[in-house]
Coordinates of C-alpha atoms in Angstrom, one line a residue:
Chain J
X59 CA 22.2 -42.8 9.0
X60 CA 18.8 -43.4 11.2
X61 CA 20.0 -40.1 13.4
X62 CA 20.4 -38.4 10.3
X63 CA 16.3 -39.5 9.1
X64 CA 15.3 -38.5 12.4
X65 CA 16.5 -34.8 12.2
X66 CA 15.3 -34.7 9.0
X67 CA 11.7 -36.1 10.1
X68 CA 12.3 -33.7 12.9
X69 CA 13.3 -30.7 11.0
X70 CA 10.0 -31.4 8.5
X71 CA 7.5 -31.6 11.8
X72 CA 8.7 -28.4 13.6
X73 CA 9.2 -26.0 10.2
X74 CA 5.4 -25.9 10.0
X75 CA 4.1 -24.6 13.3
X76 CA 6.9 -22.2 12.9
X77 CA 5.9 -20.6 9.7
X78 CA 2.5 -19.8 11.5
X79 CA 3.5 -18.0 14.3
X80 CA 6.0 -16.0 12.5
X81 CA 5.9 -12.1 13.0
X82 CA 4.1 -10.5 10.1
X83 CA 3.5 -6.5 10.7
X84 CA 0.4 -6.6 9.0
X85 CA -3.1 -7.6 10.2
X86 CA -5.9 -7.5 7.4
X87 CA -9.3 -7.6 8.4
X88 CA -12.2 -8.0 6.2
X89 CA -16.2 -8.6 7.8
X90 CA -18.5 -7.8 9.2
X91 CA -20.5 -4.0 8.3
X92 CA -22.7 -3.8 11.4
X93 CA -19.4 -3.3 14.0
X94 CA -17.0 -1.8 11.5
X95 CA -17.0 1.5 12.9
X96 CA -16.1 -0.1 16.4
X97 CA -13.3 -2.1 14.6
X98 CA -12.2 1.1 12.9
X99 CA -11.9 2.7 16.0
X100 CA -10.1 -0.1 18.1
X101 CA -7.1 -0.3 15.2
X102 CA -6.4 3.1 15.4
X103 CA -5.7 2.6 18.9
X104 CA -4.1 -0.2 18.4
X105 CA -1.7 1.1 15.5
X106 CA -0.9 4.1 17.9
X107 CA 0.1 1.3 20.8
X108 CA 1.9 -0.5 18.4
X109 CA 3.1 1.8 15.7
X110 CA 5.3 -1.3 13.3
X111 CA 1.6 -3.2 12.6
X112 CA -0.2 -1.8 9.7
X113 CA -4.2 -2.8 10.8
X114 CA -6.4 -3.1 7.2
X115 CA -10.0 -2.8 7.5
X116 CA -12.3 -3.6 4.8
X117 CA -16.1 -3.9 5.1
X118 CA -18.1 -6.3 2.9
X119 CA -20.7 -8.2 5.2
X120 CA -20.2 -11.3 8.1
X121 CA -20.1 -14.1 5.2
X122 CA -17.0 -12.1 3.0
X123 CA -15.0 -12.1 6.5
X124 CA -15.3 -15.6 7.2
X125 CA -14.8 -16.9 3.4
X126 CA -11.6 -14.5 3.5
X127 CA -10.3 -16.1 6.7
X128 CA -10.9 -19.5 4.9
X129 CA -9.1 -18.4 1.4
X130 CA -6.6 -17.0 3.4
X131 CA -7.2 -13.7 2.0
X132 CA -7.4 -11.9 5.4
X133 CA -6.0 -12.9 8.8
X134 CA -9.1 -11.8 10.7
X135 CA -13.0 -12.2 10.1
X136 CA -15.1 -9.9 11.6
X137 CA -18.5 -11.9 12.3
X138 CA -21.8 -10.5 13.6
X139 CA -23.9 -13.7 13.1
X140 CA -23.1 -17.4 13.5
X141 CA -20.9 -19.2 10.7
X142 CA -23.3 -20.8 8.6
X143 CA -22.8 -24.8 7.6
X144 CA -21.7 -24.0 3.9
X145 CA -18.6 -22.0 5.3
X146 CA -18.3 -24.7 8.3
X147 CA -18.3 -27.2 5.5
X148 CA -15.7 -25.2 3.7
X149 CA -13.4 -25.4 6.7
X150 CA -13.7 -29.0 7.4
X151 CA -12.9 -30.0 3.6
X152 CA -9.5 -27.5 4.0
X153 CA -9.1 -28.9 7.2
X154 CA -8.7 -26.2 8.8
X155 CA -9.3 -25.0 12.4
X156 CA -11.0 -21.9 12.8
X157 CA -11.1 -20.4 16.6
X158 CA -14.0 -17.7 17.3
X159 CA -13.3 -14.7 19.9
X160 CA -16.2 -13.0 21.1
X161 CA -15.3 -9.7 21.6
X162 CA -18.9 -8.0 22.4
X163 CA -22.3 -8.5 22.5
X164 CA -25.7 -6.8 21.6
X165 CA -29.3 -7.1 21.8
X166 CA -32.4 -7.5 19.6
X167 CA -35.2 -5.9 21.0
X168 CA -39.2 -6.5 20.4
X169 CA -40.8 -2.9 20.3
X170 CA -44.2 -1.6 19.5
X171 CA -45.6 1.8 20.0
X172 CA -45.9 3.8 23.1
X173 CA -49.7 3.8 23.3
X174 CA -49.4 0.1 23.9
X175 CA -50.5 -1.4 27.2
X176 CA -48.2 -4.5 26.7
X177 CA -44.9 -4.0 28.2
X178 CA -43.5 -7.9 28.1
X179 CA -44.1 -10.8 26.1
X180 CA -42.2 -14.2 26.9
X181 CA -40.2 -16.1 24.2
X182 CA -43.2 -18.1 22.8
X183 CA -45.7 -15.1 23.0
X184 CA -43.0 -14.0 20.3
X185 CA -42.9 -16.8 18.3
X186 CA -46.5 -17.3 18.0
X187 CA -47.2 -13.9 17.1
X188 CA -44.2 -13.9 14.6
X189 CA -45.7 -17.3 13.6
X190 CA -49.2 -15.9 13.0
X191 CA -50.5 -18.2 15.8
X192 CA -51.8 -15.4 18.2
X193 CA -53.6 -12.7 15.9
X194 CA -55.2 -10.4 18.7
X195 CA -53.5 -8.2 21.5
X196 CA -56.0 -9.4 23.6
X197 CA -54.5 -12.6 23.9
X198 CA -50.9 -11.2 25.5
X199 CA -52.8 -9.0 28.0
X200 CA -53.6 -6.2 25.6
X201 CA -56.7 -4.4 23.8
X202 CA -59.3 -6.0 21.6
X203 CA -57.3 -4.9 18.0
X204 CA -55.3 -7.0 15.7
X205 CA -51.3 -7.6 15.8
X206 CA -49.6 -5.8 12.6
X207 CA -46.6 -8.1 12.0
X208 CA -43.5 -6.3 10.9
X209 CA -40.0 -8.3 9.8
X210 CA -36.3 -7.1 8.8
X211 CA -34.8 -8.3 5.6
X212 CA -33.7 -11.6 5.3
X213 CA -30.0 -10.5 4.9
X214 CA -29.9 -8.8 8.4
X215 CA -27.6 -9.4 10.7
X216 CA -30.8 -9.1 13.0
X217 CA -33.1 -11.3 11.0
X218 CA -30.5 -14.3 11.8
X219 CA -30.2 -13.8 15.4
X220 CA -34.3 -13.5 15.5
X221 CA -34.8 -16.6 13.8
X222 CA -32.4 -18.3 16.0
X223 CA -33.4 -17.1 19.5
X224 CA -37.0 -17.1 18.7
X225 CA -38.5 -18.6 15.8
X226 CA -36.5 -21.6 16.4
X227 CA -35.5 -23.4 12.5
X228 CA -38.2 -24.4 11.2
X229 CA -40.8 -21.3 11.4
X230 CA -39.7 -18.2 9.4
X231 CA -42.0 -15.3 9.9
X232 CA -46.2 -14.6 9.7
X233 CA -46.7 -14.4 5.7
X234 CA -48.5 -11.1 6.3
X235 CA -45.9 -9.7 7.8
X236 CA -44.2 -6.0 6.1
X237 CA -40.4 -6.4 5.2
X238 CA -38.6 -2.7 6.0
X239 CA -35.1 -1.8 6.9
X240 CA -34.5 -1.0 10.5
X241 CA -34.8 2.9 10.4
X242 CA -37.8 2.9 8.1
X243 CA -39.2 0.0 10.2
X244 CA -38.8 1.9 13.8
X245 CA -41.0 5.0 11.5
X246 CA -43.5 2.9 10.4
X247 CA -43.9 1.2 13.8
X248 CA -43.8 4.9 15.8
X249 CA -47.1 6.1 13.9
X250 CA -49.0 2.4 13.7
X251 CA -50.5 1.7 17.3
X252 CA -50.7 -1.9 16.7
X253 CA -47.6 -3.0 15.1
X254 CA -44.6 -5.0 16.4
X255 CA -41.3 -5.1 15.3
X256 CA -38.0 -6.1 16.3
X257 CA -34.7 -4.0 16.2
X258 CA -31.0 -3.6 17.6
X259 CA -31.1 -1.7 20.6
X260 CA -29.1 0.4 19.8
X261 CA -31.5 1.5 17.4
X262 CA -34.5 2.0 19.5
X263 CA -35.8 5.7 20.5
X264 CA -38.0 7.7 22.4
X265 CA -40.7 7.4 19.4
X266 CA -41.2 3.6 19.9
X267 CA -41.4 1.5 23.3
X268 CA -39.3 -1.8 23.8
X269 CA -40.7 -4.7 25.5
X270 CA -39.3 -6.7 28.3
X271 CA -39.1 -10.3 27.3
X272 CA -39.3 -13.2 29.9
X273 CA -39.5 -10.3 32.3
X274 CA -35.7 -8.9 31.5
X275 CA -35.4 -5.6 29.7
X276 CA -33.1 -5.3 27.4
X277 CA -29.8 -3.2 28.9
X278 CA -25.9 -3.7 28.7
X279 CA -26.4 -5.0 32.2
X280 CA -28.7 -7.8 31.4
X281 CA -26.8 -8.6 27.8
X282 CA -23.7 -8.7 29.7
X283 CA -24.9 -11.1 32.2
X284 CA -26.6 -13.0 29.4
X285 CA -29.9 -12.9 31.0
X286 CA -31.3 -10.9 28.2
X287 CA -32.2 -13.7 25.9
X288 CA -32.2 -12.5 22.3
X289 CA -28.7 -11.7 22.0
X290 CA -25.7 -11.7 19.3
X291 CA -22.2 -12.6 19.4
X292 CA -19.5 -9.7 17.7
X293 CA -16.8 -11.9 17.1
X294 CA -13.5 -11.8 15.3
X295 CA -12.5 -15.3 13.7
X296 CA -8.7 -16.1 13.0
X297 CA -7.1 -20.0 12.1
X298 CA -5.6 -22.2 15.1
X299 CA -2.6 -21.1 14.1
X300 CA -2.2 -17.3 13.6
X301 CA 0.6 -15.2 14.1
X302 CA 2.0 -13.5 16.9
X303 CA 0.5 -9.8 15.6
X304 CA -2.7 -11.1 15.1
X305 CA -3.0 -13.1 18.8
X306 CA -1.6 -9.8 20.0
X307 CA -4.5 -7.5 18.4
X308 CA -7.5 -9.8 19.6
X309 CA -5.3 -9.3 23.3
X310 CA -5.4 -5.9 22.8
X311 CA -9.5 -6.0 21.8
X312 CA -10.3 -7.9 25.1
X313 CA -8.6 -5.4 27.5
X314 CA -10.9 -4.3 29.4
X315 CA -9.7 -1.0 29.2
X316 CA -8.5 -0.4 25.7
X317 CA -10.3 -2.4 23.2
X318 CA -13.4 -3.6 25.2
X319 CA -13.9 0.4 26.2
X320 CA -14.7 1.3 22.6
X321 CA -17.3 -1.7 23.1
X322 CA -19.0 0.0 25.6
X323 CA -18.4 3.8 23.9
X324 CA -20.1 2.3 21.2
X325 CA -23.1 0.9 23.5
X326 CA -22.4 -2.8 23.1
X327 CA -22.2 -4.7 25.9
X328 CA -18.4 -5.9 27.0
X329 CA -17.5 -9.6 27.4
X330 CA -14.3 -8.4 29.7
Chain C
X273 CA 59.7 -25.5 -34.9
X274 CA 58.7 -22.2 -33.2
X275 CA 56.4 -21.0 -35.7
X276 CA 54.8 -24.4 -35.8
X277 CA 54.5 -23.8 -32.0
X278 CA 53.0 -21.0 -32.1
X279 CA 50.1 -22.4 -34.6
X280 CA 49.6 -25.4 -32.1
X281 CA 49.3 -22.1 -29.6
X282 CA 47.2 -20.0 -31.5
X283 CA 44.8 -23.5 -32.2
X284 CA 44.4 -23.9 -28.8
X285 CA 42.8 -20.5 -27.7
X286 CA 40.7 -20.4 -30.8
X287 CA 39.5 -23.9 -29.9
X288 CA 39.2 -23.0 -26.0
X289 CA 37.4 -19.6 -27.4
X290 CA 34.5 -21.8 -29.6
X291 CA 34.2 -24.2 -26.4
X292 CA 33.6 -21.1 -23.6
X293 CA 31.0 -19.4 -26.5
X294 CA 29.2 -22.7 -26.7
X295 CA 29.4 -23.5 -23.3
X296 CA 27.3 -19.9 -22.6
X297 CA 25.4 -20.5 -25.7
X298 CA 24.3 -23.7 -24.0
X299 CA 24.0 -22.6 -20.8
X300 CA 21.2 -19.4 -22.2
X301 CA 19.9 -22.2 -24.0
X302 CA 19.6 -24.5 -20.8
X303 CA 17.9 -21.3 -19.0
X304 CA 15.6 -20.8 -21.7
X305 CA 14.6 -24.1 -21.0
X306 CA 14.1 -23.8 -17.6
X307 CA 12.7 -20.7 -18.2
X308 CA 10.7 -20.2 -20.9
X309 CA 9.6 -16.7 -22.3
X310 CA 6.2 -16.2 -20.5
X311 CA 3.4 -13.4 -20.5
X312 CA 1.3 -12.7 -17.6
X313 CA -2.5 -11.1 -18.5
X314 CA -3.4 -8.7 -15.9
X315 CA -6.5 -6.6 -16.6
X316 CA -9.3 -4.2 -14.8
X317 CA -9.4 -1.5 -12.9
X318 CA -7.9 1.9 -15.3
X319 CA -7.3 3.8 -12.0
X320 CA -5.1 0.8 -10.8
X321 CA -3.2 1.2 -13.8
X322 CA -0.6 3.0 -13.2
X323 CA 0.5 1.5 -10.4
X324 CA 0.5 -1.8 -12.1
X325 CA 2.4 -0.9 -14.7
X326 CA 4.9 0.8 -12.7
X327 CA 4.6 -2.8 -10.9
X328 CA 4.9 -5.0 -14.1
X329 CA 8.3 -2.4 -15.1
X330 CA 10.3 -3.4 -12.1
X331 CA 8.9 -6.9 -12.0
X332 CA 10.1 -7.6 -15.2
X333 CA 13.8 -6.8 -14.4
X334 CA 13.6 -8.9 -11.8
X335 CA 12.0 -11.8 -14.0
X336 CA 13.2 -10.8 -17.6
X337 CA 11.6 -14.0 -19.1
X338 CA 8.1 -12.9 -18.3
X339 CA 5.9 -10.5 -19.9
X340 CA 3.1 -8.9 -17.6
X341 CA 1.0 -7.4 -20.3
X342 CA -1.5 -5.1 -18.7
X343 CA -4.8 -3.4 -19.9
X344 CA -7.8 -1.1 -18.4
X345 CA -11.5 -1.8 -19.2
X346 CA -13.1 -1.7 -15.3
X347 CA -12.8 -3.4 -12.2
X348 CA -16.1 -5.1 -13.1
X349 CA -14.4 -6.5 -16.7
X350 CA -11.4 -7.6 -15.1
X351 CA -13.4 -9.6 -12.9
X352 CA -15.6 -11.2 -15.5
X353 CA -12.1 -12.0 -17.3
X354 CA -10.4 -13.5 -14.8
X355 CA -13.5 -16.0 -14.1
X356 CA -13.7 -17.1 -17.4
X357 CA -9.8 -18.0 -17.3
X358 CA -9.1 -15.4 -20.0
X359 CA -6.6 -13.4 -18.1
X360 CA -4.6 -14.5 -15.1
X361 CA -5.2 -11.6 -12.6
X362 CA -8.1 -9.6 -12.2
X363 CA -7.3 -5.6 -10.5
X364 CA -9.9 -4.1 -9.2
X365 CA -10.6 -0.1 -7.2
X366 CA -13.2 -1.4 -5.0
X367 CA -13.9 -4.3 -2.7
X368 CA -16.0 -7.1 -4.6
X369 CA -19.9 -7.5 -4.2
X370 CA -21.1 -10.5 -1.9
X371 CA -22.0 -12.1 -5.6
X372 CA -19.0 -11.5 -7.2
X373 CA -17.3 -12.8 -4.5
X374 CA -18.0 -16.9 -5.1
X375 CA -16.4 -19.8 -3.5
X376 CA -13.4 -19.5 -6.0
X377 CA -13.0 -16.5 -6.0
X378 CA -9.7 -14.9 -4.2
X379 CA -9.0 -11.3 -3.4
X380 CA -5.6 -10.2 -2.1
X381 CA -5.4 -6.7 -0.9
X382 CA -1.9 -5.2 -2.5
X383 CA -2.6 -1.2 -2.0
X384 CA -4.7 1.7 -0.8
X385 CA -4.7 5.7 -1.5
X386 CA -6.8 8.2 -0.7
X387 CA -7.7 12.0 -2.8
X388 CA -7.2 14.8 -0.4
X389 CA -10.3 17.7 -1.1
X390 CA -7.8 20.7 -1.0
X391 CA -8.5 24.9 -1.1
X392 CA -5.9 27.3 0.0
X393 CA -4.9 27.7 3.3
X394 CA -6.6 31.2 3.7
X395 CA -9.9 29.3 3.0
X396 CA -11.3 29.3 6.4
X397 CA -13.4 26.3 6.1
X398 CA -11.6 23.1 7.3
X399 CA -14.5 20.0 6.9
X400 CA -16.8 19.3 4.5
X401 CA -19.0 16.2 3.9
X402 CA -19.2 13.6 0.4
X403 CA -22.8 15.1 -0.4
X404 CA -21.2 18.8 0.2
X405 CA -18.2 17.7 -2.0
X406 CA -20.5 16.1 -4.4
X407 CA -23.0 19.4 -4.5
X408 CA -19.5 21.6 -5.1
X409 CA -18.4 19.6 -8.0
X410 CA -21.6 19.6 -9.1
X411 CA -22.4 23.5 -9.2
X412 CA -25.5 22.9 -7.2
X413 CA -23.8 24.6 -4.2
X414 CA -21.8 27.9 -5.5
X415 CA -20.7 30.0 -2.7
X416 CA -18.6 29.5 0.2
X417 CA -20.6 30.9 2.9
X418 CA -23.2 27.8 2.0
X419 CA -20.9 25.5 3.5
X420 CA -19.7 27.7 6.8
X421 CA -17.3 29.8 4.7
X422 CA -16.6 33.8 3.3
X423 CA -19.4 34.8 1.0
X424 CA -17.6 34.2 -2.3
X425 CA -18.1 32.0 -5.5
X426 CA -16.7 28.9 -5.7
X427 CA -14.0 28.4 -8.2
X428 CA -14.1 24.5 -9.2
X429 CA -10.9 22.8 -10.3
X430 CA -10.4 19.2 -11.7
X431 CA -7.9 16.8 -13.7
X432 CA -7.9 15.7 -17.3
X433 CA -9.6 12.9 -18.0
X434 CA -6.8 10.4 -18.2
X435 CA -5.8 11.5 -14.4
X436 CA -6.3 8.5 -11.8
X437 CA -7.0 10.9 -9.0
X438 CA -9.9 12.3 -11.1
X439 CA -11.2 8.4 -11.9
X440 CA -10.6 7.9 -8.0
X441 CA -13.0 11.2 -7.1
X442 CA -15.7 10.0 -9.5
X443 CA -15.7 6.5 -8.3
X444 CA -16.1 7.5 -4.5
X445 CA -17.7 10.7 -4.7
X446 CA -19.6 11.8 -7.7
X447 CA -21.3 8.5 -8.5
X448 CA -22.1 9.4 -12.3
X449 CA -23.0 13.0 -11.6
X450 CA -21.8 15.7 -14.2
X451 CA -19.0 18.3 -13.1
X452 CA -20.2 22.1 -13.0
X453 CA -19.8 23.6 -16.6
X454 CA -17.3 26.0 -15.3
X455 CA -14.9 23.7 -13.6
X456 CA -11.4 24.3 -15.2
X457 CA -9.4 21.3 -16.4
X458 CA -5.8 20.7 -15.5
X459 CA -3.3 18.3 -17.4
X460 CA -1.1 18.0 -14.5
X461 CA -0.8 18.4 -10.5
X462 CA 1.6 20.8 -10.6
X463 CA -0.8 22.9 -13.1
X464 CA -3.2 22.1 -11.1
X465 CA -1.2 23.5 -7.7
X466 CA -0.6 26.9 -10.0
X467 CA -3.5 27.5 -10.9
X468 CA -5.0 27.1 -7.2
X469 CA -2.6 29.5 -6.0
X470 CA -4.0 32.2 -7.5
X471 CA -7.6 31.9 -6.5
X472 CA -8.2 31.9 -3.2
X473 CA -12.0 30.6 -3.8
X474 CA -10.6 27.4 -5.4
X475 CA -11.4 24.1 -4.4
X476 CA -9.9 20.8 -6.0
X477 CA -8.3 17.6 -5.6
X478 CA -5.2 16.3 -5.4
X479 CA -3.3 12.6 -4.4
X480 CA -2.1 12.7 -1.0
X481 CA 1.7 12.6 -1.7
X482 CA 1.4 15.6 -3.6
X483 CA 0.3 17.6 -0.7
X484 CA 3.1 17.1 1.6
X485 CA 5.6 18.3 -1.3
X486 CA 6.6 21.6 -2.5
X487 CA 3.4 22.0 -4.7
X488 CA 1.2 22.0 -2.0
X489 CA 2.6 24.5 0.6
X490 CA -0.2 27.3 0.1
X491 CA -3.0 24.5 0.0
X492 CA -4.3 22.3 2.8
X493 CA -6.5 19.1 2.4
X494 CA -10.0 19.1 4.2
X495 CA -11.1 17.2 7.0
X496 CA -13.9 14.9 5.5
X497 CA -16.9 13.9 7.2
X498 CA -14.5 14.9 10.3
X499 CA -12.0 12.9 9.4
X500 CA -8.4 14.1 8.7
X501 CA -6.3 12.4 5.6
X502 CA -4.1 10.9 7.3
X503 CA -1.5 7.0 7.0
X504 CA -3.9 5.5 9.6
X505 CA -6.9 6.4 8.5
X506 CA -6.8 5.1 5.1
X507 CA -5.6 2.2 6.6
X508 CA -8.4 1.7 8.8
X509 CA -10.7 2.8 6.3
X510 CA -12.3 5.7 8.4
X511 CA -10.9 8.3 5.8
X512 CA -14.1 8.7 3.2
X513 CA -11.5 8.8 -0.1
X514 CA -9.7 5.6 0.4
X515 CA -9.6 3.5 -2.4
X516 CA -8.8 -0.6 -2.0
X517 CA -6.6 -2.3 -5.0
X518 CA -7.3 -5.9 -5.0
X519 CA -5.6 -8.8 -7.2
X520 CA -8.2 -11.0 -7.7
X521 CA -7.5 -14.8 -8.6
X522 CA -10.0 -17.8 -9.8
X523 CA -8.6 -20.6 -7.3
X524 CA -5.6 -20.2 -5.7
X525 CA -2.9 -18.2 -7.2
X526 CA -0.2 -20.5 -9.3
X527 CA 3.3 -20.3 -11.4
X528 CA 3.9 -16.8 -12.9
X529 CA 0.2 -15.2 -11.5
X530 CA 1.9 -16.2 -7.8
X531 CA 5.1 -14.6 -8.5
X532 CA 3.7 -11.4 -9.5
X533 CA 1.3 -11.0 -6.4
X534 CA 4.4 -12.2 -4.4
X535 CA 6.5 -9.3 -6.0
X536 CA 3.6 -7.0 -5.6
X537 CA 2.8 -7.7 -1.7
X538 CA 6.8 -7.9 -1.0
X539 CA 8.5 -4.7 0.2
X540 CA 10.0 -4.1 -3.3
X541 CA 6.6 -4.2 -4.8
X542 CA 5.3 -2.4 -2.3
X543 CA 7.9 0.3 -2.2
X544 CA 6.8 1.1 -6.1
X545 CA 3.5 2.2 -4.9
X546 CA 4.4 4.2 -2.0
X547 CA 6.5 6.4 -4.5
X548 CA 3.7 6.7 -6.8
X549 CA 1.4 7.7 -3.8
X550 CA -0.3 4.9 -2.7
X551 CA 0.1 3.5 1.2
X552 CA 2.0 0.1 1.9
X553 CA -0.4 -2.3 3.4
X554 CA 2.1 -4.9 4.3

């Protein structure tokens, strides 16, 4: 009779972990906006590697991935910005165990125009200036005229890592400052000579000059080697216990020569 | 004594007769019990419709005591129903806003499909972008050689109204924009096919499935935004035309509302899609 409880007991721990590393076939993916393309790209190749695995890809913004994950809704979040405490909250309460793989990084660059003298600031230079503490150009090494403060929206994916790499959490941005989107913003900033701005590098062009900050130019060297210090994570979230396909796919995304190559295409900076 | 014998005989069966009919009356009774006659609200999206009810059909002869009662009204009525708990699943065409999304809020994915752009395959052009489709359907562009092709008049053809490729086309490409005045209306693809055929100017659109059949042999579909229509790209999403179906729950699915997203994402549900067009994404 007690053997018989014990392979019962037994039978009820082990059919658990099994269930979640059963082979599904599908992979559905929802996140994430600012690296979709990239994702896009990396599931065809995967799907043509691994032609039984249908790979879904739905767009719909960082915060839709991760609640998706948590719903169970999709077995993969795509994540361009840090989870924020309501969804770690949310986790906790369904106690569940999310497990974050980084599979690129990028860059937010300062940037003013080309006729300025300044070509580095340092980290607090930044936040003083984004802060409204430092007013003048003169006081970072550049002409007598006044420091136009420009800002992204709020719901940016660059906004968040700007806040958290430079304004630190309790200072948003200069009051003055103009809102724009990124495109419009690089525009404004290539015919204002004393603006500043801040941008993916990936958007930056010949009509606007990037700053160095701390002395370290922004490049998929220095982002790679994490000495670039206003960075952001690309990251795919999945639960502690996903399946077999899905472990296989974010495999597959850190190869250094299939997955991680269409980081790089894409001009991302490679964590493999 | 043998005819008496033969009453006792007859007796019996009629009696064993009354007991096996009561025994199954008792036994549909004692399932009706178990399973009581249910109906399942499922409501939104009009272009999902058809596939749902081609869904609910074969659901309910799996499940005869349940009624999947299905209606149209939008994507964005659906989901206003199914929050307020006055239907049980929501279907939308489109992936839900980061508002409409809330904490309670659940959305499966149970299908995709995608509208090929097709002209005859003499038309040399090959790729055209959404604003160039839009502009076509439009009438603001009206000749070929304006998009790379033979200098000749464009010759517009669309679906009938109650068509779900021609809800599909408006929803992703002609945002509320009025079709040219001279467009010509088809009730049907294989109308539609015909009368393609014999215009070589002709541009239209068509589901995917219909393409690789006979109907489609002197047509081709155009590359879109440089992308070919093709399984993995709707899957991936790079295709432009690729529409999303979505069940949408309040909370987490339950009873009957479970069974039918079960049947739906299973390869039985899934299989009643693929025949009406759609691609499996499970």
């Amino acid at each position: 009779m007690n053997r018989f409880l014990i392979l019962i007991m037994l039978l009820v721990c082990f059919s658990t972990p099994i269930a979640g590393v059963a082979e599904t076939g599908h992979i559905h993916i929802r996140g994430s906006s600012t690296f979709y393309h990239i994702l896009q790209q990396v599931a065809e190749a995967y799907m043509v590697e691994n032609p039984g695995v249908k790979v879904l890809i739905s767009s719909g913004g960082t915060t839709r991935g991760i609640k998706a994950v948590i719903d169970g809704t999709a077995e993969i979040g795509a994540v361009s910005a840090a989870m924020s405490d309501e969804y770690v909250k949310l986790a906790e309460e369904k106690k569940l165990k999310l497990i974050t793989h980084v599979v690129g990084r990028g860059a937010v660059v300062p940037f003013v125009h080309p006729s300025n003298p300044v070509s580095d600031l340092t980290l607090e230079q930044l936040r003083k200036i984004f802060c409204g503490q430092i007013k003048n150009w003169k006081a970072v090494g550049g002409k007598d005229e006044p420091i136009f403060v420009t800002a992204n929206e709020i719901t940016r994916g660059c906004f968040e890592t700007w806040r958290r790499c430079v304004m630190g959490k309790d200072v948003i941005v200069s009051s003055g400052a103009l809102v724009l989107e990124p495109i419009p913003l690089r525009n404004f900033i290539a015919s204002t000579p004393n603006a500043i701005g801040y941008i993916s590098y990936l958007d930056v062009n010949s009509t606007v000059k990037p700053l160095s900050v701390n002395g370290v130019a922004a490049t998929i060297e220095t982002v790679k080697d994490l000495s670039f210090p206003i960075r952001r994570d690309y990251g795919l979230i999945i639960r502690d216990n996903a399946s077999k396909t899905v472990l296989n796919f974010i495999n597959f995304f850190l190869d250094p020569s299939k997955g991680q190559s269409f980081i790089s295409k894409n001009g991302l900076a490679p964590v493999k | 004594m043998n005819k008496r014998r033969k009453i006792l005989y007859l007796a019996a069966m009629i009696i064993l007769i009354i007991i096996m009919i009561a025994i199954m009356t008792f036994k549909e009774m004692y399932y009706n019990i178990q399973n009581p006659p249910k109906n399942l609200l499922v409501a939104g999206s009009t272009t999902l419709n058809l596939y749902l009810r081609a869904l609910a059909d074969s659901f309910m002869k799996v499940y005869p005591n349940i009624t999947v009662i299905t209606a149209g009204g939008g994507s964005t009525a659906g989901l206003i129903a199914v929050k307020k708990g006055a239907i049980d699943i929501g279907g939308t065409s489109r992936e839900l806003t980061g508002a409409e999304d809330d904490e309670y809020t659940k959305a499966y994915l149970i299908g995709r499909d995608g509208v090929a752009i097709v002209v005859p395959k003499v038309n040399p052009v090959s790729n055209l972008s959404i604003d160039q489709i839009r502009d076509i359907f439009e009438g603001r562009i009206d000749n070929w050689k304006d998009v790379g092709g033979n200098d000749a008049p464009i010759a517009v053809f669309i679906r009938d109204e109650e068509a779900t490729t021609r809800g599909g086309f408006e929803e992703l490409v002609m945002s509320g924009a009025e079709y040219v005045p001279t467009a010509v209306t088809c009730n049907s693809h294989p109308e539609l096919a015909a009368a393609m055929d014999k215009n070589v100017n002709s541009i239209g659109y068509f589901r995917d499935h219909w393409l690789s059949s006979e109907l489609g042999k002197n047509l081709k579909a155009l590359s879109i935004d440089g992308v070919q229509l093709s399984e993995k790209a709707e899957l991936t999403g790079q295709y432009p035309l690729t529409r999303s179906f979505f069940f949408v729950f309040d909370g987490d699915p339950k009873g009957i509302a479970k069974l039918f997203l079960d049947y739906a994402c299973s390869e039985a549900g899934q299989a009643v899609m693929t025949k009406l067009g759609a691609i499996a994404v499970y």
